[in-house]
Amino acid sequence: MKANFSYVGIRVKDLDRSIDFYTKLLGMDVKRRSKIKETKGEIAELQSGDRRFTLELNYYETDSPYDTPYVVGEGLDHLAFDVEDLVEAIEEAKSAGYRVVLELKTEKSRWAYVEDPNGIWIELQ
Amino acid sequence: MKANFSYVGIRVKDLDRSIDFYTKLLGMDVKRRSKIKETKGEIAELQSGDRRFTLELNYYETDSPYDTPYVVGEGLDHLAFDVEDLVEAIEEAKSAGYRVVLELKTEKSRWAYVEDPNGIWIELQ
């Protein structure tokens, strides 16, 4: 079929804490925030940089049928962000209290993974 | 920090079956496929439509330290694709043997979720 990959939606445990991470640490902008009556949920749509591809944060109220126990799981391997200076970015994440879970270095490149407030791996490169 | 959301990486259980789903059913193009020596893994980079945002499929060999038991989990809520005709798209997914897990309809819009070969929810809208 003819289809267009339009956005990625992650589920979050705490919408405000997650918005803080993606806006204050990673510099994304909140484009829209709205309650979804049908799912007893709330979403925030974020974008950043030149690509303006949407990251949707999905939160479900505790009485929503979709508020199932939260396990990060393997489906989402990671979300990747290009940064200007990797060393500075790692320091900034640490100072803000976020966990740097892995740093990798090859002859050609260097990158690191930081955990978002939900335990999702964020690749900085 | 100044950062740019650059791609989303999902983990897949079977790279060829997953490539089939995203290319044959959803019409994405494989831009690059390569083995990653450091992780004993293999990745495929796919894009579609106007946005050309990359979906990276991450596969790990059975002797890779990253080949942990696969649970889809809650981290990735869904990946969304715009389609031209939702009714046709649902029929095509069913004919190809994929499971339609949920169909939703409000006064203003209609959308559906199909499971990819890994159990990841794909929103068609």
Coordinates of N, CA and C in Angstrom, one line a residue:
Chain A
M1 N 0.8 -1.2 0.0 CA 0.0 0.0 0.0 C 0.9 1.3 0.0
K2 N 0.3 2.4 -0.4 CA 1.0 3.6 -0.3 C 0.8 4.2 1.1
A3 N 1.9 4.3 1.8 CA 1.8 4.8 3.2 C 2.9 5.7 3.5
N4 N 2.8 6.5 4.5 CA 3.8 7.5 4.9 C 4.1 7.5 6.4
F5 N 5.3 7.1 6.7 CA 5.6 7.0 8.2 C 5.5 8.4 8.7
S6 N 4.5 8.6 9.7 CA 4.2 9.9 10.1 C 4.6 10.4 11.5
Y7 N 4.7 9.4 12.4 CA 5.2 9.8 13.7 C 5.4 8.5 14.6
V8 N 6.2 8.7 15.7 CA 6.4 7.6 16.6 C 5.8 8.0 17.9
G9 N 5.0 7.1 18.5 CA 4.4 7.3 19.8 C 5.0 6.4 20.9
I10 N 5.5 7.0 21.9 CA 6.0 6.2 23.1 C 5.1 6.4 24.2
R11 N 5.0 5.4 25.1 CA 4.2 5.5 26.3 C 5.0 6.0 27.5
V12 N 4.5 7.0 28.2 CA 5.2 7.5 29.4 C 4.5 7.3 30.7
K13 N 5.2 7.2 31.8 CA 4.6 7.0 33.1 C 4.2 8.3 33.7
D14 N 4.9 9.4 33.4 CA 4.6 10.6 34.0 C 4.8 11.7 32.9
L15 N 3.7 12.3 32.5 CA 3.8 13.2 31.3 C 4.6 14.4 31.6
D16 N 4.5 15.0 32.7 CA 5.3 16.3 33.0 C 6.8 16.0 33.1
R17 N 7.1 14.9 33.8 CA 8.5 14.6 33.9 C 9.1 14.2 32.5
S18 N 8.3 13.5 31.7 CA 8.8 13.2 30.4 C 8.9 14.4 29.5
I19 N 8.0 15.3 29.6 CA 8.1 16.6 28.8 C 9.3 17.3 29.2
D20 N 9.6 17.4 30.5 CA 10.8 18.0 31.0 C 12.1 17.4 30.4
F21 N 12.2 16.1 30.3 CA 13.3 15.5 29.7 C 13.5 15.8 28.3
Y22 N 12.4 15.7 27.5 CA 12.6 15.9 26.0 C 12.7 17.4 25.7
T23 N 12.1 18.3 26.5 CA 12.2 19.7 26.2 C 13.5 20.4 26.8
K24 N 13.6 20.2 28.2 CA 14.7 20.9 28.8 C 16.1 20.3 28.5
L25 N 16.2 18.9 28.5 CA 17.4 18.3 28.2 C 17.7 18.3 26.7
L26 N 16.7 17.8 25.9 CA 17.0 17.5 24.5 C 16.5 18.7 23.6
G27 N 15.9 19.7 24.2 CA 15.6 20.9 23.4 C 14.4 20.8 22.5
M28 N 13.5 19.8 22.7 CA 12.4 19.7 21.8 C 11.3 20.7 22.1
D29 N 10.4 21.0 21.2 CA 9.3 21.9 21.4 C 8.0 21.1 21.5
V30 N 7.1 21.5 22.5 CA 5.8 20.9 22.6 C 4.9 21.6 21.5
K31 N 4.4 20.9 20.6 CA 3.6 21.5 19.5 C 2.1 21.4 19.9
R32 N 1.7 20.4 20.7 CA 0.3 20.2 21.0 C 0.2 19.3 22.3
R33 N -0.7 19.6 23.1 CA -1.0 18.8 24.3 C -2.4 18.6 24.4
S34 N -3.0 17.4 24.4 CA -4.4 17.3 24.5 C -4.9 16.0 25.2
K35 N -6.0 16.1 25.8 CA -6.6 14.9 26.5 C -7.4 14.1 25.4
I36 N -7.3 12.8 25.6 CA -8.1 11.9 24.6 C -9.1 11.2 25.4
K37 N -10.4 11.7 25.2 CA -11.5 11.2 26.0 C -11.7 9.6 25.8
E38 N -11.5 9.2 24.6 CA -11.8 7.8 24.2 C -10.9 6.8 25.0
T39 N -9.7 7.2 25.3 CA -8.7 6.3 25.9 C -8.4 6.7 27.4
K40 N -9.1 7.7 27.9 CA -8.7 8.3 29.2 C -7.2 8.6 29.2
G41 N -6.8 9.2 28.2 CA -5.3 9.5 28.1 C -5.0 10.9 27.8
E42 N -3.8 11.2 27.7 CA -3.3 12.6 27.4 C -2.1 12.4 26.5
I43 N -2.0 13.2 25.5 CA -0.8 13.2 24.6 C -0.1 14.5 24.5
A44 N 1.2 14.5 24.3 CA 1.9 15.7 23.9 C 2.7 15.4 22.7
E45 N 2.7 16.3 21.7 CA 3.4 16.1 20.5 C 4.6 17.0 20.5
L46 N 5.8 16.4 20.3 CA 7.1 17.2 20.3 C 7.8 17.1 19.0
Q47 N 8.6 18.1 18.7 CA 9.4 18.1 17.5 C 10.7 18.8 17.9
S48 N 11.7 18.6 17.0 CA 13.0 19.3 17.2 C 13.8 19.3 15.9
G49 N 14.7 20.3 15.8 CA 15.6 20.3 14.7 C 15.0 20.6 13.4
D50 N 15.7 20.2 12.3 CA 15.3 20.4 10.9 C 14.2 19.5 10.5
R51 N 14.3 18.2 11.0 CA 13.4 17.2 10.4 C 12.0 17.4 10.8
R52 N 11.7 18.0 12.0 CA 10.4 18.3 12.5 C 9.5 17.0 12.5
F53 N 10.2 15.8 12.8 CA 9.4 14.6 12.9 C 8.8 14.5 14.3
T54 N 7.6 14.1 14.4 CA 6.9 14.1 15.7 C 7.1 12.9 16.6
L55 N 7.5 13.2 17.8 CA 7.5 12.2 18.9 C 6.3 12.5 19.7
E56 N 5.4 11.5 19.8 CA 4.2 11.6 20.6 C 4.4 10.9 21.9
L57 N 4.1 11.7 23.0 CA 4.2 11.0 24.4 C 2.8 10.7 24.7
N58 N 2.5 9.4 25.1 CA 1.2 8.9 25.4 C 1.1 8.6 26.9
Y59 N 0.3 9.3 27.6 CA 0.0 9.0 29.0 C -1.4 8.5 29.2
Y60 N -1.6 7.5 30.0 CA -2.9 7.0 30.4 C -3.2 7.2 31.8
E61 N -4.4 7.7 32.1 CA -4.8 7.9 33.5 C -4.9 6.6 34.2
T62 N -4.8 6.6 35.6 CA -4.8 5.3 36.3 C -6.1 4.5 36.1
D63 N -7.2 5.2 35.8 CA -8.4 4.4 35.5 C -8.7 4.2 34.1
S64 N -7.7 4.3 33.2 CA -7.8 4.0 31.8 C -7.6 2.5 31.6
P65 N -8.3 1.9 30.7 CA -8.1 0.5 30.4 C -6.7 0.3 29.8
Y66 N -6.1 1.3 29.3 CA -4.8 1.2 28.7 C -3.6 1.4 29.7
D67 N -4.0 1.7 30.9 CA -2.9 1.9 32.0 C -2.5 0.5 32.5
T68 N -1.9 -0.3 31.6 CA -1.4 -1.6 31.9 C -0.1 -1.4 32.6
P69 N 0.4 -2.5 33.3 CA 1.7 -2.4 34.0 C 2.8 -2.0 33.0
Y70 N 3.7 -1.1 33.4 CA 4.6 -0.5 32.4 C 6.0 -1.3 32.5
V71 N 6.3 -2.0 31.4 CA 7.6 -2.6 31.2 C 8.1 -2.0 29.9
V72 N 9.3 -1.4 29.9 CA 9.8 -0.8 28.7 C 9.9 -1.8 27.6
G73 N 10.4 -3.0 27.8 CA 10.4 -4.0 26.7 C 11.4 -3.8 25.7
E74 N 11.4 -4.7 24.6 CA 12.4 -4.7 23.6 C 11.9 -4.1 22.3
G75 N 10.6 -3.8 22.2 CA 10.0 -3.3 20.9 C 10.8 -2.1 20.5
L76 N 10.8 -1.1 21.4 CA 11.6 0.1 21.1 C 13.0 -0.1 21.5
D77 N 13.9 -0.1 20.5 CA 15.3 -0.3 20.8 C 15.9 1.0 21.4
H78 N 15.7 2.1 20.6 CA 16.2 3.4 21.1 C 15.6 4.5 20.2
L79 N 15.6 5.7 20.7 CA 15.4 6.9 19.9 C 16.7 7.6 19.8
A80 N 17.0 8.1 18.6 CA 18.3 8.7 18.4 C 18.3 10.2 18.2
F81 N 19.2 10.9 18.8 CA 19.3 12.4 18.6 C 20.7 12.8 18.2
D82 N 20.9 13.6 17.2 CA 22.2 14.2 16.9 C 22.5 15.3 17.8
V83 N 23.7 15.4 18.4 CA 24.0 16.5 19.2 C 25.2 17.2 18.7
E84 N 25.5 18.5 19.1 CA 26.6 19.2 18.6 C 27.9 18.7 19.2
D85 N 27.9 18.5 20.5 CA 29.1 18.1 21.2 C 28.7 17.0 22.1
L86 N 29.2 15.7 21.8 CA 28.8 14.6 22.6 C 29.3 14.6 24.0
V87 N 30.5 15.1 24.2 CA 31.1 15.1 25.6 C 30.2 16.1 26.5
E88 N 30.0 17.2 25.9 CA 29.1 18.2 26.7 C 27.7 17.7 26.9
A89 N 27.2 17.0 25.9 CA 25.8 16.4 26.1 C 25.7 15.4 27.2
I90 N 26.7 14.5 27.3 CA 26.8 13.5 28.3 C 26.9 14.2 29.7
E91 N 27.7 15.2 29.8 CA 27.9 15.9 31.1 C 26.5 16.6 31.5
E92 N 25.9 17.2 30.5 CA 24.6 17.9 30.8 C 23.6 16.9 31.3
A93 N 23.5 15.7 30.6 CA 22.5 14.7 31.1 C 22.8 14.2 32.5
K94 N 24.1 14.0 32.8 CA 24.5 13.6 34.1 C 24.1 14.6 35.2
S95 N 24.5 15.9 34.9 CA 24.2 17.0 35.8 C 22.7 17.1 36.1
A96 N 21.9 16.8 35.1 CA 20.4 16.9 35.2 C 19.9 15.7 35.9
G97 N 20.7 14.7 36.3 CA 20.3 13.6 37.1 C 19.9 12.4 36.3
Y98 N 20.2 12.4 34.9 CA 19.8 11.2 34.1 C 20.9 10.2 34.0
R99 N 20.6 9.0 33.9 CA 21.6 7.9 33.9 C 22.2 7.7 32.5
V100 N 23.5 7.7 32.4 CA 24.2 7.3 31.1 C 24.4 5.9 31.2
V101 N 23.8 5.1 30.4 CA 23.8 3.6 30.5 C 24.9 3.0 29.7
L102 N 25.4 3.6 28.7 CA 26.4 3.0 27.8 C 27.1 4.0 27.0
E103 N 28.4 3.9 26.9 CA 29.2 4.8 26.0 C 30.0 3.9 25.1
L104 N 29.9 4.2 23.8 CA 30.6 3.4 22.8 C 31.6 4.2 22.0
K105 N 32.6 3.6 21.6 CA 33.6 4.4 20.8 C 34.2 3.4 19.8
T106 N 34.2 3.7 18.5 CA 35.0 2.9 17.6 C 36.0 3.8 17.0
E107 N 36.8 3.3 16.0 CA 37.8 4.2 15.3 C 37.1 5.4 14.6
K108 N 35.9 5.1 14.1 CA 35.2 6.1 13.3 C 34.2 7.0 14.1
S109 N 33.6 6.4 15.1 CA 32.6 7.3 15.8 C 32.5 7.0 17.3
R110 N 31.7 7.8 17.9 CA 31.5 7.7 19.3 C 30.0 8.1 19.6
W111 N 29.4 7.3 20.5 CA 28.0 7.6 20.8 C 27.7 7.1 22.2
A112 N 26.6 7.5 22.8 CA 26.2 7.1 24.2 C 24.7 7.0 24.3
Y113 N 24.3 6.2 25.3 CA 22.9 6.1 25.6 C 22.6 6.6 27.0
V114 N 21.5 7.4 27.0 CA 21.0 7.9 28.3 C 19.6 7.4 28.5
E115 N 19.2 7.1 29.7 CA 17.8 6.7 30.0 C 16.9 7.9 30.2
D116 N 15.7 7.8 29.5 CA 14.7 8.9 29.7 C 14.0 8.5 31.1
P117 N 13.0 9.3 31.6 CA 12.4 9.0 32.9 C 11.6 7.7 32.9
N118 N 11.4 7.1 31.7 CA 10.6 5.9 31.6 C 11.5 4.6 31.4
G119 N 12.8 4.9 31.3 CA 13.7 3.8 31.1 C 14.0 3.5 29.6
I120 N 13.5 4.4 28.8 CA 13.7 4.2 27.3 C 15.1 4.7 27.0
W121 N 15.8 4.0 26.1 CA 17.2 4.3 25.8 C 17.2 5.4 24.7
I122 N 17.9 6.5 25.0 CA 18.1 7.6 24.1 C 19.5 7.6 23.6
E123 N 19.7 7.5 22.3 CA 21.1 7.5 21.7 C 21.4 8.9 21.4
L124 N 22.6 9.3 21.9 CA 23.1 10.7 21.6 C 24.3 10.4 20.7
Q125 N 24.4 11.1 19.6 CA 25.5 10.8 18.6 C 26.0 12.1 18.0
Chain B
M1 N 20.3 21.2 25.8 CA 21.3 21.1 24.8 C 20.6 21.2 23.4
K2 N 21.4 21.5 22.4 CA 20.9 21.6 21.0 C 21.0 20.2 20.5
A3 N 19.8 19.6 20.2 CA 19.8 18.2 19.6 C 18.7 18.1 18.6
N4 N 18.8 17.1 17.7 CA 18.0 16.9 16.6 C 17.5 15.5 16.6
F5 N 16.2 15.3 16.7 CA 15.6 13.9 16.7 C 15.9 13.3 15.4
S6 N 16.7 12.3 15.3 CA 17.2 11.9 14.0 C 16.6 10.6 13.4
Y7 N 16.3 9.6 14.3 CA 15.6 8.4 13.8 C 15.1 7.6 15.0
V8 N 14.3 6.6 14.7 CA 13.8 5.7 15.7 C 14.2 4.3 15.4
G9 N 14.7 3.6 16.4 CA 15.2 2.2 16.2 C 14.3 1.2 16.9
I10 N 13.7 0.3 16.2 CA 13.0 -0.8 16.9 C 13.8 -2.1 16.8
R11 N 13.5 -3.0 17.8 CA 14.2 -4.3 17.7 C 13.3 -5.3 17.1
V12 N 13.9 -6.1 16.2 CA 13.1 -7.1 15.5 C 13.6 -8.5 15.8
K13 N 12.7 -9.5 15.7 CA 13.0 -10.9 16.0 C 13.6 -11.6 14.8
D14 N 13.1 -11.1 13.6 CA 13.5 -11.8 12.3 C 13.6 -10.6 11.3
L15 N 14.8 -10.3 10.9 CA 15.0 -9.2 10.1 C 14.3 -9.3 8.7
D16 N 14.4 -10.4 8.0 CA 13.8 -10.5 6.7 C 12.3 -10.4 6.8
R17 N 11.7 -11.1 7.8 CA 10.2 -11.0 7.9 C 9.8 -9.6 8.2
S18 N 10.6 -8.9 9.0 CA 10.2 -7.5 9.4 C 10.4 -6.6 8.2
I19 N 11.5 -6.8 7.4 CA 11.7 -6.0 6.2 C 10.5 -6.2 5.2
D20 N 10.1 -7.5 5.1 CA 8.9 -7.8 4.3 C 7.7 -6.9 4.7
F21 N 7.4 -6.9 6.0 CA 6.2 -6.2 6.5 C 6.3 -4.7 6.1
Y22 N 7.5 -4.1 6.4 CA 7.6 -2.6 6.3 C 7.8 -2.2 4.8
T23 N 8.3 -3.1 4.0 CA 8.4 -2.8 2.5 C 7.2 -3.2 1.7
K24 N 6.9 -4.5 1.8 CA 5.8 -5.0 1.0 C 4.4 -4.5 1.4
L25 N 4.2 -4.5 2.7 CA 2.8 -4.0 3.1 C 2.8 -2.5 3.2
L26 N 3.8 -1.9 3.9 CA 3.7 -0.4 4.1 C 4.5 0.4 3.1
G27 N 5.1 -0.3 2.1 CA 5.7 0.5 1.0 C 7.0 1.3 1.3
M28 N 7.7 0.9 2.4 CA 8.9 1.7 2.7 C 10.1 1.2 1.8
D29 N 11.1 1.9 1.7 CA 12.3 1.5 1.0 C 13.5 1.2 1.9
V30 N 14.2 0.2 1.6 CA 15.4 -0.1 2.4 C 16.5 0.8 1.9
K31 N 17.1 1.7 2.7 CA 18.1 2.6 2.3 C 19.5 2.0 2.6
R32 N 19.6 1.2 3.6 CA 20.9 0.6 3.9 C 20.7 -0.6 4.8
R33 N 21.5 -1.6 4.6 CA 21.5 -2.8 5.4 C 22.9 -3.2 5.8
S34 N 23.2 -3.3 7.1 CA 24.6 -3.6 7.4 C 24.8 -4.3 8.7
K35 N 25.9 -5.1 8.7 CA 26.2 -5.9 10.0 C 26.9 -5.0 10.9
I36 N 26.7 -5.1 12.2 CA 27.4 -4.3 13.2 C 28.2 -5.3 14.0
K37 N 29.5 -5.3 13.7 CA 30.5 -6.2 14.4 C 30.4 -6.1 15.9
E38 N 30.4 -4.8 16.4 CA 30.5 -4.5 17.8 C 29.4 -5.2 18.7
T39 N 28.2 -5.3 18.1 CA 27.1 -5.8 18.8 C 26.6 -7.2 18.3
K40 N 27.3 -7.8 17.4 CA 26.9 -9.0 16.7 C 25.4 -8.8 16.2
G41 N 25.2 -7.7 15.5 CA 23.9 -7.4 15.1 C 23.8 -7.0 13.6
E42 N 22.6 -6.8 13.2 CA 22.5 -6.3 11.8 C 21.3 -5.3 11.8
I43 N 21.5 -4.2 11.0 CA 20.5 -3.2 11.0 C 20.0 -3.0 9.5
A44 N 18.8 -2.6 9.4 CA 18.2 -2.1 8.1 C 17.6 -0.7 8.4
E45 N 17.9 0.2 7.5 CA 17.4 1.5 7.6 C 16.3 1.7 6.5
L46 N 15.1 2.1 6.9 CA 14.0 2.2 6.0 C 13.4 3.6 6.1
Q47 N 12.9 4.0 4.9 CA 12.2 5.4 4.9 C 11.0 5.2 4.0
S48 N 10.1 6.2 4.1 CA 8.9 6.2 3.2 C 8.4 7.6 3.1
G49 N 7.6 7.8 2.1 CA 6.8 9.1 1.9 C 7.7 10.3 1.8
D50 N 7.0 11.5 2.1 CA 7.7 12.8 2.0 C 8.7 13.0 3.1
R51 N 8.4 12.6 4.3 CA 9.2 13.0 5.4 C 10.5 12.4 5.5
R52 N 10.7 11.2 4.9 CA 12.0 10.5 4.8 C 12.6 10.4 6.2
F53 N 11.8 10.1 7.2 CA 12.4 9.9 8.5 C 12.7 8.4 8.6
T54 N 13.9 8.1 9.2 CA 14.4 6.8 9.2 C 13.8 5.9 10.3
L55 N 13.3 4.7 9.9 CA 13.0 3.7 10.9 C 14.1 2.6 10.8
E56 N 14.8 2.4 11.9 CA 15.9 1.5 11.9 C 15.5 0.2 12.5
L57 N 15.6 -0.9 11.8 CA 15.3 -2.2 12.4 C 16.6 -2.8 12.9
N58 N 16.6 -3.2 14.2 CA 17.8 -3.7 14.9 C 17.6 -5.2 15.1
Y59 N 18.4 -6.0 14.5 CA 18.4 -7.5 14.8 C 19.7 -7.9 15.5
Y60 N 19.6 -8.8 16.5 CA 20.8 -9.3 17.2 C 20.9 -10.8 17.0
E61 N 22.1 -11.3 16.6 CA 22.4 -12.7 16.4 C 22.1 -13.4 17.7
T62 N 21.9 -14.7 17.6 CA 21.6 -15.5 18.9 C 22.7 -15.5 19.8
D63 N 24.0 -15.3 19.4 CA 25.1 -15.3 20.3 C 25.5 -13.8 20.6
S64 N 24.7 -12.9 20.3 CA 25.0 -11.5 20.7 C 24.6 -11.3 22.2
P65 N 25.4 -10.5 22.9 CA 25.0 -10.2 24.3 C 23.6 -9.4 24.4
Y66 N 23.3 -8.8 23.2 CA 22.0 -8.0 23.2 C 20.8 -8.8 22.8
D67 N 21.0 -10.1 22.5 CA 19.9 -11.0 22.1 C 19.2 -11.4 23.4
T68 N 18.6 -10.5 24.2 CA 17.9 -10.7 25.4 C 16.5 -11.2 25.0
P69 N 15.8 -11.9 25.9 CA 14.4 -12.3 25.6 C 13.5 -11.2 25.1
Y70 N 12.8 -11.4 24.1 CA 12.0 -10.4 23.4 C 10.6 -10.2 24.0
V71 N 10.4 -9.1 24.7 CA 9.0 -8.7 25.1 C 8.8 -7.4 24.5
V72 N 7.7 -7.2 23.8 CA 7.4 -5.9 23.1 C 7.4 -4.8 24.1
G73 N 6.7 -4.9 25.2 CA 6.7 -3.9 26.2 C 5.9 -2.7 25.9
E74 N 5.9 -1.7 26.9 CA 5.1 -0.5 26.8 C 5.8 0.7 26.3
G75 N 7.2 0.6 26.2 CA 8.0 1.8 25.9 C 7.5 2.4 24.5
L76 N 7.5 1.5 23.5 CA 6.9 1.9 22.2 C 5.4 1.7 22.2
D77 N 4.7 2.8 22.2 CA 3.2 2.7 22.1 C 2.8 2.3 20.7
H78 N 3.3 3.0 19.7 CA 2.9 2.6 18.3 C 3.7 3.5 17.4
L79 N 3.8 2.9 16.1 CA 4.4 3.7 15.0 C 3.2 4.0 14.1
A80 N 3.1 5.3 13.6 CA 2.0 5.7 12.8 C 2.3 5.9 11.4
F81 N 1.4 5.5 10.5 CA 1.5 5.7 9.1 C 0.2 6.3 8.5
D82 N 0.4 7.3 7.7 CA -0.8 7.8 7.0 C -1.0 6.9 5.7
V83 N -2.3 6.6 5.5 CA -2.6 5.8 4.3 C -3.6 6.5 3.4
E84 N -3.7 6.2 2.2 CA -4.6 6.9 1.3 C -6.0 6.4 1.6
D85 N -6.2 5.1 1.7 CA -7.6 4.6 1.9 C -7.5 3.6 3.1
L86 N -8.1 4.0 4.2 CA -8.0 3.1 5.4 C -8.7 1.8 5.2
V87 N -9.8 1.7 4.6 CA -10.6 0.5 4.5 C -9.8 -0.5 3.6
E88 N -9.2 0.0 2.5 CA -8.4 -0.8 1.6 C -7.1 -1.3 2.4
A89 N -6.5 -0.4 3.2 CA -5.3 -0.7 3.9 C -5.5 -1.9 4.9
I90 N -6.7 -1.8 5.6 CA -7.0 -2.9 6.5 C -7.2 -4.2 5.8
E91 N -7.9 -4.2 4.7 CA -8.1 -5.4 3.9 C -6.8 -6.0 3.4
E92 N -5.9 -5.1 3.0 CA -4.6 -5.5 2.5 C -3.8 -6.2 3.6
A93 N -3.8 -5.6 4.8 CA -3.1 -6.1 5.9 C -3.6 -7.5 6.3
K94 N -4.9 -7.6 6.3 CA -5.6 -8.9 6.6 C -5.2 -10.0 5.6
S95 N -5.3 -9.6 4.3 CA -5.0 -10.6 3.2 C -3.6 -11.1 3.3
A96 N -2.7 -10.2 3.8 CA -1.2 -10.5 3.9 C -1.0 -11.3 5.1
G97 N -2.0 -11.6 5.9 CA -1.9 -12.4 7.1 C -1.5 -11.7 8.4
Y98 N -1.6 -10.4 8.4 CA -1.3 -9.6 9.6 C -2.6 -9.4 10.4
R99 N -2.4 -9.3 11.7 CA -3.5 -9.2 12.6 C -3.9 -7.7 12.8
V100 N -5.2 -7.4 12.6 CA -5.8 -6.1 12.9 C -6.3 -6.2 14.4
V101 N -5.6 -5.4 15.3 CA -5.9 -5.6 16.7 C -7.0 -4.7 17.2
L102 N -7.1 -3.6 16.5 CA -8.1 -2.6 17.0 C -8.5 -1.6 15.9
E103 N -9.8 -1.4 15.8 CA -10.3 -0.4 14.9 C -11.1 0.7 15.7
L104 N -10.8 1.9 15.5 CA -11.5 3.0 16.2 C -12.1 4.0 15.3
K105 N -13.2 4.5 15.7 CA -14.0 5.5 14.9 C -14.6 6.5 15.8
T106 N -14.3 7.8 15.5 CA -15.0 8.8 16.3 C -15.8 9.6 15.2
E107 N -16.5 10.7 15.6 CA -17.2 11.5 14.7 C -16.3 12.1 13.6
K108 N -15.1 12.4 14.1 CA -14.2 13.1 13.2 C -13.2 12.3 12.5
S109 N -12.8 11.1 13.0 CA -11.8 10.4 12.4 C -11.9 8.9 12.6
R110 N -11.1 8.1 11.9 CA -11.2 6.7 11.9 C -9.8 6.2 11.8
W111 N -9.4 5.2 12.6 CA -8.0 4.6 12.5 C -8.0 3.2 13.0
A112 N -6.9 2.5 12.7 CA -6.8 1.1 13.1 C -5.4 0.7 13.5
Y113 N -5.2 -0.3 14.2 CA -3.9 -0.8 14.6 C -3.7 -2.2 14.1
V114 N -2.5 -2.4 13.4 CA -2.1 -3.7 12.9 C -0.9 -4.1 13.6
E115 N -0.7 -5.4 13.9 CA 0.5 -5.9 14.5 C 1.6 -6.2 13.5
D116 N 2.8 -5.7 13.7 CA 3.9 -6.1 12.8 C 4.4 -7.5 13.3
P117 N 5.4 -8.1 12.6 CA 5.7 -9.5 12.9 C 6.4 -9.6 14.3
N118 N 6.7 -8.5 15.0 CA 7.2 -8.5 16.3 C 6.2 -8.3 17.4
G119 N 5.0 -8.0 17.0 CA 3.9 -7.6 18.0 C 3.9 -6.1 18.2
I120 N 4.6 -5.3 17.5 CA 4.6 -3.9 17.6 C 3.3 -3.3 17.0
W121 N 2.6 -2.4 17.6 CA 1.4 -1.9 17.1 C 1.7 -0.8 16.1
I122 N 1.1 -0.9 14.9 CA 1.2 0.0 13.8 C -0.1 0.7 13.6
E123 N -0.1 2.0 13.8 CA -1.4 2.8 13.6 C -1.5 3.2 12.1
L124 N -2.6 2.8 11.5 CA -2.9 3.2 10.1 C -4.0 4.3 10.2
Q125 N -3.8 5.4 9.6 CA -4.8 6.5 9.7 C -5.0 7.2 8.4

